[in-house]
GROMACS .gro file of C-alpha atoms in nm:
model
  232
    1ARG     CA    1   1.787   4.456   1.703
    2GLY     CA    2   1.670   4.211   1.438
    3ASP     CA    3   1.306   4.313   1.449
    4THR     CA    4   1.387   4.650   1.298
    5VAL     CA    5   1.517   4.520   0.966
    6PRO     CA    6   1.202   4.565   0.753
    7ARG     CA    7   1.120   4.895   0.921
    8ARG     CA    8   1.232   5.248   0.843
    9ARG     CA    9   1.282   5.333   1.205
   10PRO     CA   10   1.349   5.130   1.522
   11PRO     CA   11   1.088   5.081   1.792
   12GLY     CA   12   1.024   5.389   2.006
   13SER     CA   13   1.032   5.457   2.374
   14GLU     CA   14   0.855   5.270   2.653
   15MET     CA   15   0.540   5.453   2.554
   16SER     CA   16   0.514   5.281   2.216
   17ARG     CA   17   0.663   4.949   2.331
   18GLY     CA   18   0.448   4.915   2.641
   19LEU     CA   19   0.109   4.976   2.483
   20THR     CA   20  -0.093   4.673   2.377
   21LEU     CA   21  -0.290   4.641   2.055
   22LEU     CA   22  -0.587   4.777   2.244
   23LEU     CA   23  -0.402   5.105   2.277
   24LEU     CA   24  -0.297   5.130   1.914
   25PRO     CA   25  -0.577   5.370   1.818
   26LEU     CA   26  -0.414   5.627   2.044
   27ALA     CA   27  -0.052   5.518   2.042
   28LEU     CA   28  -0.042   5.559   1.666
   29LEU     CA   29  -0.211   5.895   1.676
   30ALA     CA   30   0.136   6.019   1.763
   31ALA     CA   31   0.291   5.865   1.451
   32PRO     CA   32   0.254   6.095   1.148
   33ALA     CA   33   0.180   5.920   0.820
   34GLN     CA   34   0.423   5.923   0.531
   35ALA     CA   35   0.314   5.998   0.177
   36GLU     CA   36   0.217   5.717  -0.055
   37GLY     CA   37   0.409   5.649  -0.371
   38GLY     CA   38   0.260   5.678  -0.718
   39THR     CA   39   0.153   5.416  -0.967
   40ALA     CA   40   0.497   5.396  -1.124
   41ALA     CA   41   0.649   5.292  -0.793
   42ALA     CA   42   0.380   5.026  -0.743
   43GLU     CA   43   0.467   4.873  -1.082
   44GLU     CA   44   0.824   4.820  -0.971
   45VAL     CA   45   0.726   4.568  -0.703
   46LYS     CA   46   0.690   4.218  -0.849
   47ILE     CA   47   0.428   4.009  -0.672
   48GLU     CA   48   0.381   3.632  -0.698
   49VAL     CA   49   0.082   3.484  -0.515
   50LEU     CA   50   0.190   3.151  -0.365
   51HIS     CA   51  -0.140   3.068  -0.198
   52LEU     CA   52  -0.483   3.228  -0.221
   53PRO     CA   53  -0.762   3.113   0.014
   54GLU     CA   54  -1.093   3.019  -0.145
   55ALA     CA   55  -1.263   3.280   0.073
   56CYS     CA   56  -1.041   3.585   0.023
   57SER     CA   57  -1.192   3.857   0.240
   58PRO     CA   58  -1.137   4.116   0.369
   59LYS     CA   59  -0.864   4.254   0.147
   60SER     CA   60  -0.607   4.486   0.300
   61LYS     CA   61  -0.603   4.859   0.230
   62LYS     CA   62  -0.411   5.157   0.352
   63GLY     CA   63  -0.465   5.215   0.722
   64ASP     CA   64  -0.556   4.854   0.808
   65LEU     CA   65  -0.385   4.679   1.098
   66LEU     CA   66  -0.213   4.366   0.966
   67ASN     CA   67  -0.069   4.060   1.138
   68ALA     CA   68   0.190   3.872   0.932
   69HIS     CA   69   0.507   3.668   0.923
   70TYR     CA   70   0.771   3.743   0.663
   71ASP     CA   71   1.121   3.629   0.570
   72GLY     CA   72   1.363   3.855   0.386
   73PHE     CA   73   1.633   3.747   0.140
   74LEU     CA   74   1.895   3.921  -0.069
   75ALA     CA   75   1.819   3.868  -0.437
   76SER     CA   76   2.190   3.870  -0.520
   77ASP     CA   77   2.276   3.545  -0.342
   78GLY     CA   78   1.956   3.423  -0.175
   79SER     CA   79   2.092   3.472   0.176
   80LYS     CA   80   1.833   3.535   0.448
   81PHE     CA   81   1.876   3.864   0.635
   82TYR     CA   82   1.552   3.862   0.833
   83CYS     CA   83   1.302   3.616   0.978
   84SER     CA   84   1.008   3.739   1.184
   85ARG     CA   85   0.961   3.393   1.334
   86THR     CA   86   1.289   3.427   1.523
   87GLN     CA   87   1.186   3.762   1.676
   88ASN     CA   88   0.949   3.838   1.964
   89GLU     CA   89   0.920   3.470   2.064
   90GLY     CA   90   0.803   3.385   1.715
   91HIS     CA   91   0.487   3.594   1.723
   92PRO     CA   92   0.366   3.742   1.391
   93LYS     CA   93   0.424   4.114   1.343
   94TRP     CA   94   0.153   4.377   1.381
   95PHE     CA   95   0.178   4.695   1.178
   96VAL     CA   96  -0.040   4.952   1.006
   97LEU     CA   97  -0.030   4.926   0.627
   98GLY     CA   98   0.066   5.218   0.407
   99VAL     CA   99   0.199   5.464   0.665
  100GLY     CA  100   0.573   5.395   0.658
  101GLN     CA  101   0.600   5.151   0.948
  102VAL     CA  102   0.768   4.909   0.706
  103ILE     CA  103   0.975   4.980   0.397
  104LYS     CA  104   0.788   5.130   0.103
  105GLY     CA  105   0.809   4.811  -0.103
  106LEU     CA  106   0.632   4.607   0.165
  107ASP     CA  107   0.362   4.873   0.201
  108ILE     CA  108   0.298   4.834  -0.173
  109ALA     CA  109   0.338   4.456  -0.184
  110MET     CA  110   0.083   4.387   0.090
  111MET     CA  111  -0.205   4.592  -0.050
  112ASN     CA  112  -0.520   4.396  -0.147
  113MET     CA  113  -0.402   4.090   0.044
  114CYS     CA  114  -0.639   3.868   0.243
  115PRO     CA  115  -0.596   3.657   0.557
  116GLY     CA  116  -0.433   3.324   0.478
  117GLU     CA  117  -0.275   3.453   0.158
  118LYS     CA  118   0.094   3.392   0.090
  119ARG     CA  119   0.305   3.604  -0.144
  120LYS     CA  120   0.659   3.619  -0.273
  121VAL     CA  121   0.759   3.973  -0.362
  122ILE     CA  122   1.065   4.129  -0.522
  123ILE     CA  123   1.142   4.483  -0.409
  124PRO     CA  124   1.391   4.706  -0.593
  125PRO     CA  125   1.645   4.915  -0.400
  126SER     CA  126   1.450   5.238  -0.459
  127LEU     CA  127   1.162   5.097  -0.253
  128ALA     CA  128   1.384   4.935   0.010
  129TYR     CA  129   1.711   5.076   0.146
  130GLY     CA  130   1.841   5.244  -0.168
  131GLN     CA  131   2.199   5.348  -0.226
  132GLN     CA  132   2.280   5.358   0.146
  133GLY     CA  133   2.174   5.004   0.231
  134TYR     CA  134   2.126   4.907   0.592
  135ALA     CA  135   2.447   4.788   0.753
  136GLN     CA  136   2.283   4.687   1.082
  137GLY     CA  137   2.051   4.456   0.891
  138LYS     CA  138   2.332   4.324   0.669
  139ILE     CA  139   2.173   4.480   0.362
  140PRO     CA  140   2.432   4.621   0.117
  141PRO     CA  141   2.380   4.933  -0.095
  142ASN     CA  142   2.154   4.901  -0.399
  143ALA     CA  143   2.019   4.567  -0.283
  144THR     CA  144   1.711   4.410  -0.440
  145LEU     CA  145   1.513   4.229  -0.169
  146ILE     CA  146   1.286   3.926  -0.176
  147PHE     CA  147   1.021   3.872   0.090
  148GLU     CA  148   0.806   3.567   0.151
  149ILE     CA  149   0.494   3.684   0.333
  150GLU     CA  150   0.212   3.501   0.510
  151LEU     CA  151  -0.077   3.722   0.621
  152TYR     CA  152  -0.284   3.613   0.920
  153ALA     CA  153  -0.523   3.897   0.995
  154VAL     CA  154  -0.664   4.218   0.845
  155ASN     CA  155  -0.827   4.445   1.104
  156LYS     CA  156  -0.964   4.795   1.103
  157GLY     CA  157  -0.669   5.020   1.173
  158PRO     CA  158  -0.624   5.278   1.449
  159ARG     CA  159  -0.738   5.563   1.223
  160SER     CA  160  -1.064   5.398   1.127
  161VAL     CA  161  -1.406   5.548   1.179
  162GLU     CA  162  -1.482   5.273   1.429
  163ALA     CA  163  -1.182   5.367   1.642
  164PHE     CA  164  -1.273   5.736   1.632
  165ASN     CA  165  -1.634   5.674   1.730
  166GLN     CA  166  -1.529   5.448   2.014
  167ILE     CA  167  -1.341   5.737   2.174
  168ASP     CA  168  -1.590   6.010   2.078
  169LYS     CA  169  -1.842   5.942   2.358
  170ASP     CA  170  -2.057   6.252   2.296
  171SER     CA  171  -2.059   6.201   1.916
  172ASP     CA  172  -1.960   6.562   1.843
  173LYS     CA  173  -1.700   6.453   1.582
  174LYS     CA  174  -1.407   6.575   1.789
  175LEU     CA  175  -1.202   6.422   2.066
  176SER     CA  176  -1.163   6.615   2.390
  177GLU     CA  177  -0.886   6.571   2.643
  178ASP     CA  178  -1.136   6.412   2.884
  179GLU     CA  179  -1.251   6.160   2.621
  180ILE     CA  180  -0.901   6.053   2.533
  181SER     CA  181  -0.798   6.046   2.900
  182GLN     CA  182  -1.093   5.821   2.983
  183TYR     CA  183  -1.015   5.594   2.690
  184LEU     CA  184  -0.656   5.559   2.807
  185LYS     CA  185  -0.771   5.472   3.159
  186GLU     CA  186  -1.011   5.207   3.028
  187GLU     CA  187  -0.747   5.048   2.809
  188PHE     CA  188  -0.486   5.053   3.085
  189ALA     CA  189  -0.736   4.879   3.313
  190ARG     CA  190  -0.821   4.620   3.046
  191ASP     CA  191  -0.454   4.562   2.974
  192GLY     CA  192  -0.380   4.499   3.342
  193LYS     CA  193  -0.012   4.595   3.326
  194LYS     CA  194   0.137   4.807   3.599
  195ARG     CA  195   0.251   5.150   3.480
  196HIS     CA  196   0.368   5.460   3.657
  197PRO     CA  197   0.089   5.722   3.671
  198SER     CA  198   0.307   5.960   3.473
  199VAL     CA  199   0.280   5.733   3.166
  200HIS     CA  200  -0.087   5.827   3.124
  201ASP     CA  201  -0.007   6.198   3.136
  202GLU     CA  202   0.289   6.163   2.900
  203ILE     CA  203   0.084   5.977   2.638
  204LEU     CA  204  -0.206   6.221   2.665
  205ALA     CA  205   0.023   6.522   2.625
  206ASP     CA  206   0.206   6.362   2.332
  207ILE     CA  207  -0.120   6.282   2.151
  208PHE     CA  208  -0.237   6.643   2.165
  209LYS     CA  209   0.104   6.786   2.085
  210LYS     CA  210   0.126   6.585   1.764
  211ASN     CA  211  -0.238   6.588   1.655
  212ASP     CA  212  -0.412   6.906   1.776
  213HIS     CA  213  -0.279   7.105   1.483
  214ASP     CA  214  -0.496   7.413   1.531
  215GLY     CA  215  -0.440   7.422   1.908
  216ASP     CA  216  -0.809   7.439   1.998
  217GLY     CA  217  -0.787   7.168   2.265
  218PHE     CA  218  -0.965   6.907   2.051
  219ILE     CA  219  -0.861   6.651   1.791
  220SER     CA  220  -1.104   6.690   1.505
  221ALA     CA  221  -1.216   6.414   1.271
  222LYS     CA  222  -0.991   6.565   1.003
  223GLU     CA  223  -0.690   6.579   1.237
  224TYR     CA  224  -0.752   6.218   1.341
  225ASN     CA  225  -0.852   6.046   1.018
  226VAL     CA  226  -0.526   6.080   0.827
  227TYR     CA  227  -0.593   5.778   0.607
  228GLN     CA  228  -0.887   5.946   0.434
  229HIS     CA  229  -1.041   5.620   0.315
  230ASP     CA  230  -1.357   5.629   0.526
  231GLU     CA  231  -1.621   5.889   0.590
  232LEU     CA  232  -1.727   5.993   0.938
   0.00000   0.00000   0.00000
């Protein structure tokens, strides 16, 4: 599946595929974040700004929900191995920045980027697919990658304070099963897609299994806000 090339892992089950952007605050609760790299790693990504809008705001940060198109090329011969415009009927890709939904080099390369900005970035193997490469994506071992990126939107991500407060109806700084269940019902209704009733229960159970770390029946602000860039 071509749309998996810039990602570390392929799309998940029907639960993750079927949810709309409106459900991302909860769908991505079930996706644990990966650790950020250090400054040395960031210096290894070469960034060339091809276009910078006159009004460059907001700028992307870890945890933001981005919408972008990008083409991927092998630095060795310039051959294109990926084009987001040929996937998903040509729609730009949505992903959360800085949590491992794309390769490490792209997470680094798209920080502090604003809507309308275009970049050309060079990503070394250590921040892409390393010594193993990615045969399915036609990426050989130890390949340096080049991406041309056009960013369309920077939105508050699913772990933002706004998302938490939207679900936390009683403002007690923790999410109960009833609150999350009600939020799911509202978003399913707004989405309008037909789903088997069991999907609601499966998502609800999965959210608590992967996020209620102390087993108290609630998802606390600390358990929810993994990005740690905002204050509740």
